[in-house]
Short mmCIF file of C-alpha atoms and ligand atoms in Angstrom, two decimals:
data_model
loop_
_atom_site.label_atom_id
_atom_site.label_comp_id
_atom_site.label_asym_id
_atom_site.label_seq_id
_atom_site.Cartn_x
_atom_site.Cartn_y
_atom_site.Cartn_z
CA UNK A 1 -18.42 11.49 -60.87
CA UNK A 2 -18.81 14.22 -58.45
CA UNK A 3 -18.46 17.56 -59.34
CA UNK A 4 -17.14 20.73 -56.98
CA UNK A 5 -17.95 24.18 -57.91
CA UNK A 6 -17.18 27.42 -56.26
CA UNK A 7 -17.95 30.93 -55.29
CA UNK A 8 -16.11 33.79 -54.16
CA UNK A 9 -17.52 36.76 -51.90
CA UNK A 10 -15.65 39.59 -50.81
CA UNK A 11 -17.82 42.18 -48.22
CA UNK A 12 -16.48 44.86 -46.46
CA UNK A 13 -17.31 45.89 -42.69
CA UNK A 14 -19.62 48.64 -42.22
CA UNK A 15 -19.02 51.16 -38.93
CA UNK A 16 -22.62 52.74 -37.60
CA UNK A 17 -23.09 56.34 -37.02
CA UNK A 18 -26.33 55.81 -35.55
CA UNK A 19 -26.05 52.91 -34.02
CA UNK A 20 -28.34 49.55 -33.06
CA UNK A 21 -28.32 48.47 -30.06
CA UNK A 22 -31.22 46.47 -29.02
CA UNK A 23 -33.23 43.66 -30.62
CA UNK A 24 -36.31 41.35 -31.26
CA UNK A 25 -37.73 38.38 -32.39
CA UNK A 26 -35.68 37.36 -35.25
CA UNK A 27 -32.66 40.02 -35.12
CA UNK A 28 -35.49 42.70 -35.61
CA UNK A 29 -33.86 45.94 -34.43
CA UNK A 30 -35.54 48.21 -32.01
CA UNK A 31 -34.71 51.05 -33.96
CA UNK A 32 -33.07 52.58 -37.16
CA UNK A 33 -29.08 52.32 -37.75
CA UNK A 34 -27.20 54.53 -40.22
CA UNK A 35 -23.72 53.18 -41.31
CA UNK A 36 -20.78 54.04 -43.37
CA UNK A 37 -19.24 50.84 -45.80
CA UNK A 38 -15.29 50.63 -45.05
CA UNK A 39 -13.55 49.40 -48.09
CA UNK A 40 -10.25 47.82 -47.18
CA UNK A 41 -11.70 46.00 -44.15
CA UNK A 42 -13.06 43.15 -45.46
CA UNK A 43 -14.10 39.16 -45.41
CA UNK A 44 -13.40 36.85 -48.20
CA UNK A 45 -15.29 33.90 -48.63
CA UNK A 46 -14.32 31.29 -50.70
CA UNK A 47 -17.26 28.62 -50.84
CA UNK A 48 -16.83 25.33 -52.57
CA UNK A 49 -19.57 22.92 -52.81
CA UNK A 50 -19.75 19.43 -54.04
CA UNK A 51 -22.65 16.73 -54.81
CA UNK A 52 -23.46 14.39 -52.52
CA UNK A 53 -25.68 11.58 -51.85
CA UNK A 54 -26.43 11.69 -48.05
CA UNK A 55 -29.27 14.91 -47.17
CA UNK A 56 -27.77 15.45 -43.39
CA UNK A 57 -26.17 18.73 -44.11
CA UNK A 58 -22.15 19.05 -43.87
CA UNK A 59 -19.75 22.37 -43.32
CA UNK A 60 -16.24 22.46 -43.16
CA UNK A 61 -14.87 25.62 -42.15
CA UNK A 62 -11.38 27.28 -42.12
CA UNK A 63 -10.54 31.00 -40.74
CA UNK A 64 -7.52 32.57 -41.96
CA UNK A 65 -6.36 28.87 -43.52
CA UNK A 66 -7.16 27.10 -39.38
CA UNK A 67 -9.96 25.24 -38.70
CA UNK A 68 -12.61 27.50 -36.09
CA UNK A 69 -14.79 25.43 -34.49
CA UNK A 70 -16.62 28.17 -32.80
CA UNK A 71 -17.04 29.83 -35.97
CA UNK A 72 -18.22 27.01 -37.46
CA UNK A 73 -20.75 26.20 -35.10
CA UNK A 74 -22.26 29.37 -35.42
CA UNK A 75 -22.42 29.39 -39.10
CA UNK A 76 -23.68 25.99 -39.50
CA UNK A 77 -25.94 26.77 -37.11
CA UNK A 78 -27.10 29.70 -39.44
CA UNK A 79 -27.18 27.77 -42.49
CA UNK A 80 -29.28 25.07 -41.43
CA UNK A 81 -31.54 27.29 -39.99
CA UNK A 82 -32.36 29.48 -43.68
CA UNK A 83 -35.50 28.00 -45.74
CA UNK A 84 -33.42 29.74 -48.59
CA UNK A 85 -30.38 27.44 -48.19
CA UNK A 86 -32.00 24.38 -48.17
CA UNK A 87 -31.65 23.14 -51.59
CA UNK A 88 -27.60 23.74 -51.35
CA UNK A 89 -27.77 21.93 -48.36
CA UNK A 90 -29.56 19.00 -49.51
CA UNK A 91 -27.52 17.93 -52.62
CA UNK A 92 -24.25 19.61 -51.66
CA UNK A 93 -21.69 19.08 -48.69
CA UNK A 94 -20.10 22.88 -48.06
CA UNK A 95 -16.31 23.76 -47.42
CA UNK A 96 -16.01 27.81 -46.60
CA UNK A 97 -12.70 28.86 -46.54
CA UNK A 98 -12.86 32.55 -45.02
CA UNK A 99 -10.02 34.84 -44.77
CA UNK A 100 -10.39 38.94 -43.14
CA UNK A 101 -7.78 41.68 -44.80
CA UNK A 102 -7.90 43.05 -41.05
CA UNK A 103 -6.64 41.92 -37.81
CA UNK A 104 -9.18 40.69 -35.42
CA UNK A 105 -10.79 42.46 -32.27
CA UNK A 106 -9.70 45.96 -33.53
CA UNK A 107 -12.92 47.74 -33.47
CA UNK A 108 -13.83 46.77 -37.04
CA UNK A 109 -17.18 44.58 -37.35
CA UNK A 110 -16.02 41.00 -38.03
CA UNK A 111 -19.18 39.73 -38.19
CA UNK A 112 -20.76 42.35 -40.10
CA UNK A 113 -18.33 41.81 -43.40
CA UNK A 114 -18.47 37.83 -42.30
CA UNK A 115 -22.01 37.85 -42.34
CA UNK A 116 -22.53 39.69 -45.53
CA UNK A 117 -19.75 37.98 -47.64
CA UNK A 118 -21.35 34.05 -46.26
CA UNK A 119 -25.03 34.85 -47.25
CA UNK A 120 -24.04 36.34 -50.86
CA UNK A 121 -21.73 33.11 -51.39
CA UNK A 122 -24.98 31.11 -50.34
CA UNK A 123 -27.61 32.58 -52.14
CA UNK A 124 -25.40 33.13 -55.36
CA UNK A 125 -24.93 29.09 -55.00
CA UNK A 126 -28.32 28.61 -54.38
CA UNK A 127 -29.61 30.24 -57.34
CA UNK A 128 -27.33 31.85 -59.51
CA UNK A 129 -30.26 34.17 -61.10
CA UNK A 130 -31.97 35.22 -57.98
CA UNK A 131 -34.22 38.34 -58.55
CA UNK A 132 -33.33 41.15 -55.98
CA UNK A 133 -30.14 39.65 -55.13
CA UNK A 134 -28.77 42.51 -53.10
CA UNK A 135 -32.09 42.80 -51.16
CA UNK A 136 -31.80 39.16 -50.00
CA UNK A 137 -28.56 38.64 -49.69
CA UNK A 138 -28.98 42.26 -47.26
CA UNK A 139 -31.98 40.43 -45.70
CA UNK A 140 -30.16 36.54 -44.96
CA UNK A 141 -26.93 38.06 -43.53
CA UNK A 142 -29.39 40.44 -41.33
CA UNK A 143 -30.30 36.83 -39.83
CA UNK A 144 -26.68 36.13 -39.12
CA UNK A 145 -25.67 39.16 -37.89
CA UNK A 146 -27.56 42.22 -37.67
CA UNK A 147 -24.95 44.95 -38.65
CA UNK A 148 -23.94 42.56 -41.65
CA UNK A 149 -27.54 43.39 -43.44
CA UNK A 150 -25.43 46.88 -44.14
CA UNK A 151 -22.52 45.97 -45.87
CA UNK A 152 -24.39 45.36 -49.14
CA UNK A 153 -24.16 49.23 -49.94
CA UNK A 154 -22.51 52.24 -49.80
CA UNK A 155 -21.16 54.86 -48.38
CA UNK A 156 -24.13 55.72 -46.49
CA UNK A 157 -26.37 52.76 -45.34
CA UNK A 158 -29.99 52.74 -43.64
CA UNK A 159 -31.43 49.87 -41.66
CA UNK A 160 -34.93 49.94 -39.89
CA UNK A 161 -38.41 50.92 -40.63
CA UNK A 162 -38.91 54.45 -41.09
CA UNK A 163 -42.05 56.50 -41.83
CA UNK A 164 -40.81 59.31 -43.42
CA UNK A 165 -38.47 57.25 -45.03
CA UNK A 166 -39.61 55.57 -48.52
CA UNK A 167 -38.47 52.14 -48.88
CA UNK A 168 -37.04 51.53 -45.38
CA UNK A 169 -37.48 48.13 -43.56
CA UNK A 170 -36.56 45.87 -40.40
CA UNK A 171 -35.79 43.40 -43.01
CA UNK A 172 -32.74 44.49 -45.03
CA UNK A 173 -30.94 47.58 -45.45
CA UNK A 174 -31.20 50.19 -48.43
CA UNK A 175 -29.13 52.99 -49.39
CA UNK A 176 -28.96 56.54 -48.57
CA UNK A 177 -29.25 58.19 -51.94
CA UNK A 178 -28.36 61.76 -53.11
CA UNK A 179 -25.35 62.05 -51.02
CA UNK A 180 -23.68 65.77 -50.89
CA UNK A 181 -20.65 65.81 -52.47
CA UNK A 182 -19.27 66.95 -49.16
CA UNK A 183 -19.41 63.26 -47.82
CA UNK A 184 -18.81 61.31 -50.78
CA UNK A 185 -15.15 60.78 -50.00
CA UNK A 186 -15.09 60.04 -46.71
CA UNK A 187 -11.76 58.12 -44.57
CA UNK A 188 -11.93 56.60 -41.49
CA UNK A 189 -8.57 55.97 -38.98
CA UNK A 190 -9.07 53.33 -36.62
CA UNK A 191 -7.20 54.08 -33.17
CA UNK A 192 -6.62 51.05 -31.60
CA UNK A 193 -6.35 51.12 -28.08
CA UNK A 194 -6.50 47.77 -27.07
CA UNK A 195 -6.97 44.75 -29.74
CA UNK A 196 -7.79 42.25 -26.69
CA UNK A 197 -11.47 40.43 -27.84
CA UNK A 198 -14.24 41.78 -26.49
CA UNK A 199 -15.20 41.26 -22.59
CA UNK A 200 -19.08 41.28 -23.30
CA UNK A 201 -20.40 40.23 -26.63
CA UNK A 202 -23.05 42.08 -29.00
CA UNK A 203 -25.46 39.44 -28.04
CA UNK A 204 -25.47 39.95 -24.32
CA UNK A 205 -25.70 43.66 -24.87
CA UNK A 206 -28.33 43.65 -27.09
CA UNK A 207 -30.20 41.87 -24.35
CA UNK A 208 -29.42 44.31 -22.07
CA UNK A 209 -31.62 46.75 -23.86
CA UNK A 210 -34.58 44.75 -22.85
CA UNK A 211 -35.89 45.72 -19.91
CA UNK A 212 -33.24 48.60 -19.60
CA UNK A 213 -34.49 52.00 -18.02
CA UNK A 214 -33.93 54.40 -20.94
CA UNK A 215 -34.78 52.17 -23.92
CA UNK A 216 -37.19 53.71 -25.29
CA UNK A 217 -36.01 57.22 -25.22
CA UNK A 218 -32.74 55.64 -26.47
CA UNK A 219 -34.87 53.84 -29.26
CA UNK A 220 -36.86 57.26 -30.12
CA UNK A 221 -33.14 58.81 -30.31
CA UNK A 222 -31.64 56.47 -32.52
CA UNK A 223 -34.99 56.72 -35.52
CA UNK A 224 -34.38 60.85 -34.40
CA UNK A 225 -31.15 60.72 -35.47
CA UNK A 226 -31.34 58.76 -38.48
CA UNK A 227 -33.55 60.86 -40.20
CA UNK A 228 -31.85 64.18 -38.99
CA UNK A 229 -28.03 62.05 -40.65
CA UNK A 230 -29.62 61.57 -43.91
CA UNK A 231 -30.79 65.07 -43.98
CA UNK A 232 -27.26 65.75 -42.81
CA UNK A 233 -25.63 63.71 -45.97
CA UNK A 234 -28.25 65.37 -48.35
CA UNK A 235 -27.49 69.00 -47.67
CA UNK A 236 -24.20 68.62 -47.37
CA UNK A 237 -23.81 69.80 -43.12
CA UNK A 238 -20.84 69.01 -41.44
CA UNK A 239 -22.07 70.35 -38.52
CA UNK A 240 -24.71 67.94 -38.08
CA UNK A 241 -22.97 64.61 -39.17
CA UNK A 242 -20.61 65.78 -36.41
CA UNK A 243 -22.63 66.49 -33.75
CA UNK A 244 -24.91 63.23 -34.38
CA UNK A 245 -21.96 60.83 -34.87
CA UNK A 246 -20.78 61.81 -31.47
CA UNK A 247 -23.52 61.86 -29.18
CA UNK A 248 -24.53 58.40 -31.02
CA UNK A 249 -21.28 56.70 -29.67
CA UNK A 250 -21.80 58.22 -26.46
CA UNK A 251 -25.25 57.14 -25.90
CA UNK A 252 -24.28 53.34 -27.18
CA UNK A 253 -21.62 53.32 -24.04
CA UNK A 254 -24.30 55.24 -22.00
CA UNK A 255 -26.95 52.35 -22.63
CA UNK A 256 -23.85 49.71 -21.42
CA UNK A 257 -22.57 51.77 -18.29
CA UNK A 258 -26.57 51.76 -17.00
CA UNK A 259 -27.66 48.65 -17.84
CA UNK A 260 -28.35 46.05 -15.35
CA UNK A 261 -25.59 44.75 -15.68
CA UNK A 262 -23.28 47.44 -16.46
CA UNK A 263 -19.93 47.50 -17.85
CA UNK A 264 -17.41 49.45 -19.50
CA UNK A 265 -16.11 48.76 -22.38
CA UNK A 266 -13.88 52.19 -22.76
CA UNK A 267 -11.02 53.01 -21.39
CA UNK A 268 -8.99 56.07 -20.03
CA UNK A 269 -7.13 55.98 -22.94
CA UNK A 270 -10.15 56.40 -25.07
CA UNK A 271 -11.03 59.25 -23.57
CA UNK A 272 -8.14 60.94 -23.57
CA UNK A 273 -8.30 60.18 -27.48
CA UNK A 274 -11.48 61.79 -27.41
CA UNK A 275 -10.64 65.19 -25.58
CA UNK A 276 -8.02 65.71 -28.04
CA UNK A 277 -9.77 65.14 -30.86
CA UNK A 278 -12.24 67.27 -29.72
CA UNK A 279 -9.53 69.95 -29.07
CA UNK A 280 -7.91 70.10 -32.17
CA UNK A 281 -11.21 70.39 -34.13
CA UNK A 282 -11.91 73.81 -31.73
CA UNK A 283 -8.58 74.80 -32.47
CA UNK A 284 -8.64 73.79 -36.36
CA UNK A 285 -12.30 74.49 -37.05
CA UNK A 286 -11.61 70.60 -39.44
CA UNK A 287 -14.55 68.92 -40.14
CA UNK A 288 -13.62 65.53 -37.80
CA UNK A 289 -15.01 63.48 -35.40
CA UNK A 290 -15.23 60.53 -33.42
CA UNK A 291 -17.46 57.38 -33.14
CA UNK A 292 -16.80 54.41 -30.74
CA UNK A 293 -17.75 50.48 -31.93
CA UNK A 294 -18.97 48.08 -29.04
CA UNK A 295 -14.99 48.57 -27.44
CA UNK A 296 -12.43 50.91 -26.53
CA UNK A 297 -11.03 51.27 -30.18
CA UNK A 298 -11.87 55.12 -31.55
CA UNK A 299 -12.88 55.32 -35.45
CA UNK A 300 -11.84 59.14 -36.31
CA UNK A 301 -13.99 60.23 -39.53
CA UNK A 302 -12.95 62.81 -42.12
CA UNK A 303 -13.29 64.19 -45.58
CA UNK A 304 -10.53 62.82 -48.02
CA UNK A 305 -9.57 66.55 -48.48
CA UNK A 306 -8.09 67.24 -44.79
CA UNK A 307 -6.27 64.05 -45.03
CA UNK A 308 -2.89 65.80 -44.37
CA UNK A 309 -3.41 67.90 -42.05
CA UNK A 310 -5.84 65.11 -39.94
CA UNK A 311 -2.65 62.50 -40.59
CA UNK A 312 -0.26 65.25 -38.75
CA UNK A 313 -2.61 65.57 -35.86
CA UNK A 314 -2.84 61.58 -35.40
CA UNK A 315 1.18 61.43 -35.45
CA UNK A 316 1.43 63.49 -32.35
CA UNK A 317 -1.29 60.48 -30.34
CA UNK A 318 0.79 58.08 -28.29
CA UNK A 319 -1.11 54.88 -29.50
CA UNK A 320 -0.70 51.12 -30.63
CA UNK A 321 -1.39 51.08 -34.29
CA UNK A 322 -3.62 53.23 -36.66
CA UNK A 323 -5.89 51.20 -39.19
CA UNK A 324 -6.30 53.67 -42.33
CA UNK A 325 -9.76 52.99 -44.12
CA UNK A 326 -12.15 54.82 -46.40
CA UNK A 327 -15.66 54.52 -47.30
CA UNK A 328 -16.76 52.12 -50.21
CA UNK A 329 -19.79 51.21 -52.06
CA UNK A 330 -20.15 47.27 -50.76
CA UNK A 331 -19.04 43.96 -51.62
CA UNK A 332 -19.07 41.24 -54.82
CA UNK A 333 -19.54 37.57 -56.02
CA UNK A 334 -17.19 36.07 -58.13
C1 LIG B 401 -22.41 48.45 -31.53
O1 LIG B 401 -24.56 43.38 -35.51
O2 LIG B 401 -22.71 42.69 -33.93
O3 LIG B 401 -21.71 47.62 -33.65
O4 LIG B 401 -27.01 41.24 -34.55
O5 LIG B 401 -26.15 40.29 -32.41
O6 LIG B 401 -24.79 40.09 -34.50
P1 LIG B 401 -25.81 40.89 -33.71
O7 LIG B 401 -25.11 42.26 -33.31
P2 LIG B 401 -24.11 43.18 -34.11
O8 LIG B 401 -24.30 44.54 -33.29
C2 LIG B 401 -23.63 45.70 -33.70
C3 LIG B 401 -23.68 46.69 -32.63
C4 LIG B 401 -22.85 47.92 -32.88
C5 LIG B 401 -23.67 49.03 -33.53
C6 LIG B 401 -23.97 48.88 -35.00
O9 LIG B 401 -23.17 48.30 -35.76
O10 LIG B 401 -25.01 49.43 -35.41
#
C-alpha cells in the first residue's frame, strides 16, 4: 500500500531596505541586504509526497490550482540539485500545490516568499527533527532565490557577512535583534503603478553587476548602510532609516540605468509618486518614506501610529490599486 503524507508552509515576502544586487558563485551576494518581513503577502505551499519504487525523481506542480511549467522547471531544477533533498527524492514522488495571497508582478517578491515557503516544506519532509531548522531552511531557499533566505524572520532581517556584525553570514540570514520600539510596528502601502511582469529579470541584473563600473563602491555602500540601518533600528532614528531607505532604492535603479546594458525599470509615474511623497513629509514633518523593488511599483513605509493621516495623503494619488501590508515576524510549517 502506498502511503501520501503532507506538509504545509506558509512564508511571507520580505521587501529590502538595503538592497542586493549583485552575485557569486552559488547565489553568494556581493554585499549585505537588510529587509523588512511583510505579513499578508505570502506563498502557501502545500507539499504532498508519496512512496514510490522508481529513484528518477518526480514533481508535479500547480500555481494558484494551474499547472506552471516554467515554475516547475525551475523548482525541479532546484530540488534535484540540493544534497539535503535527496532522500525525499529518492523514495518519494512530490506534488506542490502553491498558491500566493497577492497578485502577481506587483512589486512584492514572489520568489522570495516562494522560495522560503518550498525549502521549509522540503526540509520539514526530509527530516521532521532537523536541528537548526530555521538556519537551513534560511540557507536552502538562499539557493533558490537569494532574497527568499530573508523571509525566515522578522521585522528586521540581515543577510551577508559582516565584521562588526556577530553571527552574520553569506549563507543564511539572521535577525536584527533589539529593535526600538519606534520600528516595531511598521506598515508598508504598495503603489502599484504598473502590474505588467517584469521587462528584465533579477537574474540578468544581477549579472549586470559584474563587470559594472561602480560595483564596488556600490558593494562598499550597501555593507555601509547595513550597519548604519541596524544602528538606525536600535536607537530608535527615524531620520536615518529614512534617509538610508531612500538613497538605497535610488542607487539599485542607479546600478540598472548605468549598466552595460542599461534599462529602466521606473517610470514617470514613479517619480511623480516620489516627489510627492517627498513633499508631504517636508510639509508634515511624518516619519515616511519610499523604497523601490526591481520595477516601477513604490513601497511607502510608515509607523502603525501615522496610519491615518499617511492613508489621507495616499487618497489624494491618482493610482491603480494600493496593496496595504505590515511587517511580520516570518513564516510556518504545518
Ligand atoms: C532588487 O532574490 O530576486 O529585490 O537571487 O536571482 O533570485 P535571485 O534574485 P532576487 O533579487 C532581489 C533583488 C531585489 C533586492 C533585494 O531583495 O534585496
Amino acid at each position: 500500500m502506498t502511503t501520501t503524507k503532507s506538509i504545509t508552509a506558509r512564508y511571507p515576502s520580505n521587501i529590502a531596505l538595503v538592497k542586493y544586487w549583485g552575485k557569486y558563485g552559488e547565489q553568494m551576494p556581493c554585499n549585505a541586504s537588510l529587509s523588512m518581513t511583510l505579513s499578508q503577502a505570502f506563498t502557501e505551499v502545500k507539499l504532498s509526497y508519496t512512496q514510490k519504487k522508481s529513484k528518477a525523481p518526480a514533481l508535479v506542480y500547480s500555481f494558484n490550482g494551474q499547472p506552471h511549467e516554467l515554475f516547475r522547471q525551475r523548482i525541479f531544477n532546484y530540488v534535484t540539485r540540493q544534497k539535503a533533498y535527496t532522500q525525499l527524492l529518492e523514495h518519494y514522488s512530490l506534488r506542490m500545490e502553491s498558491t500566493n495571497s497577492f497578485p502577481h508582478s506587483t512589486g512584492i517578491a514572489s520568489s522570495a516568499s516562494a522560495f522560503a515557503a518550498i525549502a521549509a516544506a522540503l526540509l520539514k519532509a526530509n527530516s521532521a527533527s532537523e536541528m537548526n531548522f530555521t538556519r537551513k531552511a534560511s540557507c536552502l531557499a538562499r539557493l533558490g532565490s537569494g532574497s527568499a533566505c530573508r523571509s525566515f524572520y522578522g521585522p528586521f532581517v540581515l543577510w551577508g557577512q559582516l565584521d562588526d556584525i556577530r553571527g552574520s553570514s553569506n549563507d543564511y540570514a539572521i535577525p536584527v535583534n533589539a529593535v526600538h520600539p519606534n520600528f516595531r510596528r511598521m506598515s508598508d502601502a504598495i503603489l502599484i503603478v504598473e502590474d505588467a511582469p517584469k521587462k528584465v529579470s533579477s537574474s540578468t541584473g544581477h549579472a549586470l553587476m559584474s563587470g559594472h563600473p561602480f560595483a564596488n563602491a556600490r558593494f562598499k555602500q550597501a555593507n555601509k548602510h547595513c550597519l548604519a540601518m541596524v544602528a538606525a533600528l536600535k536607537s530608535g532614528d527615524f531620520d536615518a532609516f529614512i534617509s538610508i531607505t531612500e538613497r538605497e532604492a535610488l542607487s539599485l535603479h542607479a546600478m540598472m540605468m548605468t549598466s552595460q546594458d542599461y534599462y529602466f525599470l521606473i517610470k514617470p509615474k514613479t517619480l511623480e509618486i516620489i516627489e510627492q511623497i517627498t513633499q508631504f513629509r517636508k510639509d508634515t514633518k511624518l516619519p515616511l518614506c519610499f523604497t523601490l523593488d526591481a520595477g516601477p511599483n513604490v513601497h511607502v513605509l510608515y509607523p502603525e501610529s501615522i496610519q491615518s493621516e499617511v492613508h489621507s495623503f495616499l487618497k489624494q494619488i491618482s493610482i491603480k490599486s494600493i496593496i496595504y501590508d505590515h511587517a511580520g515576524v516570518g513564516g510556518t510549517v504545518f
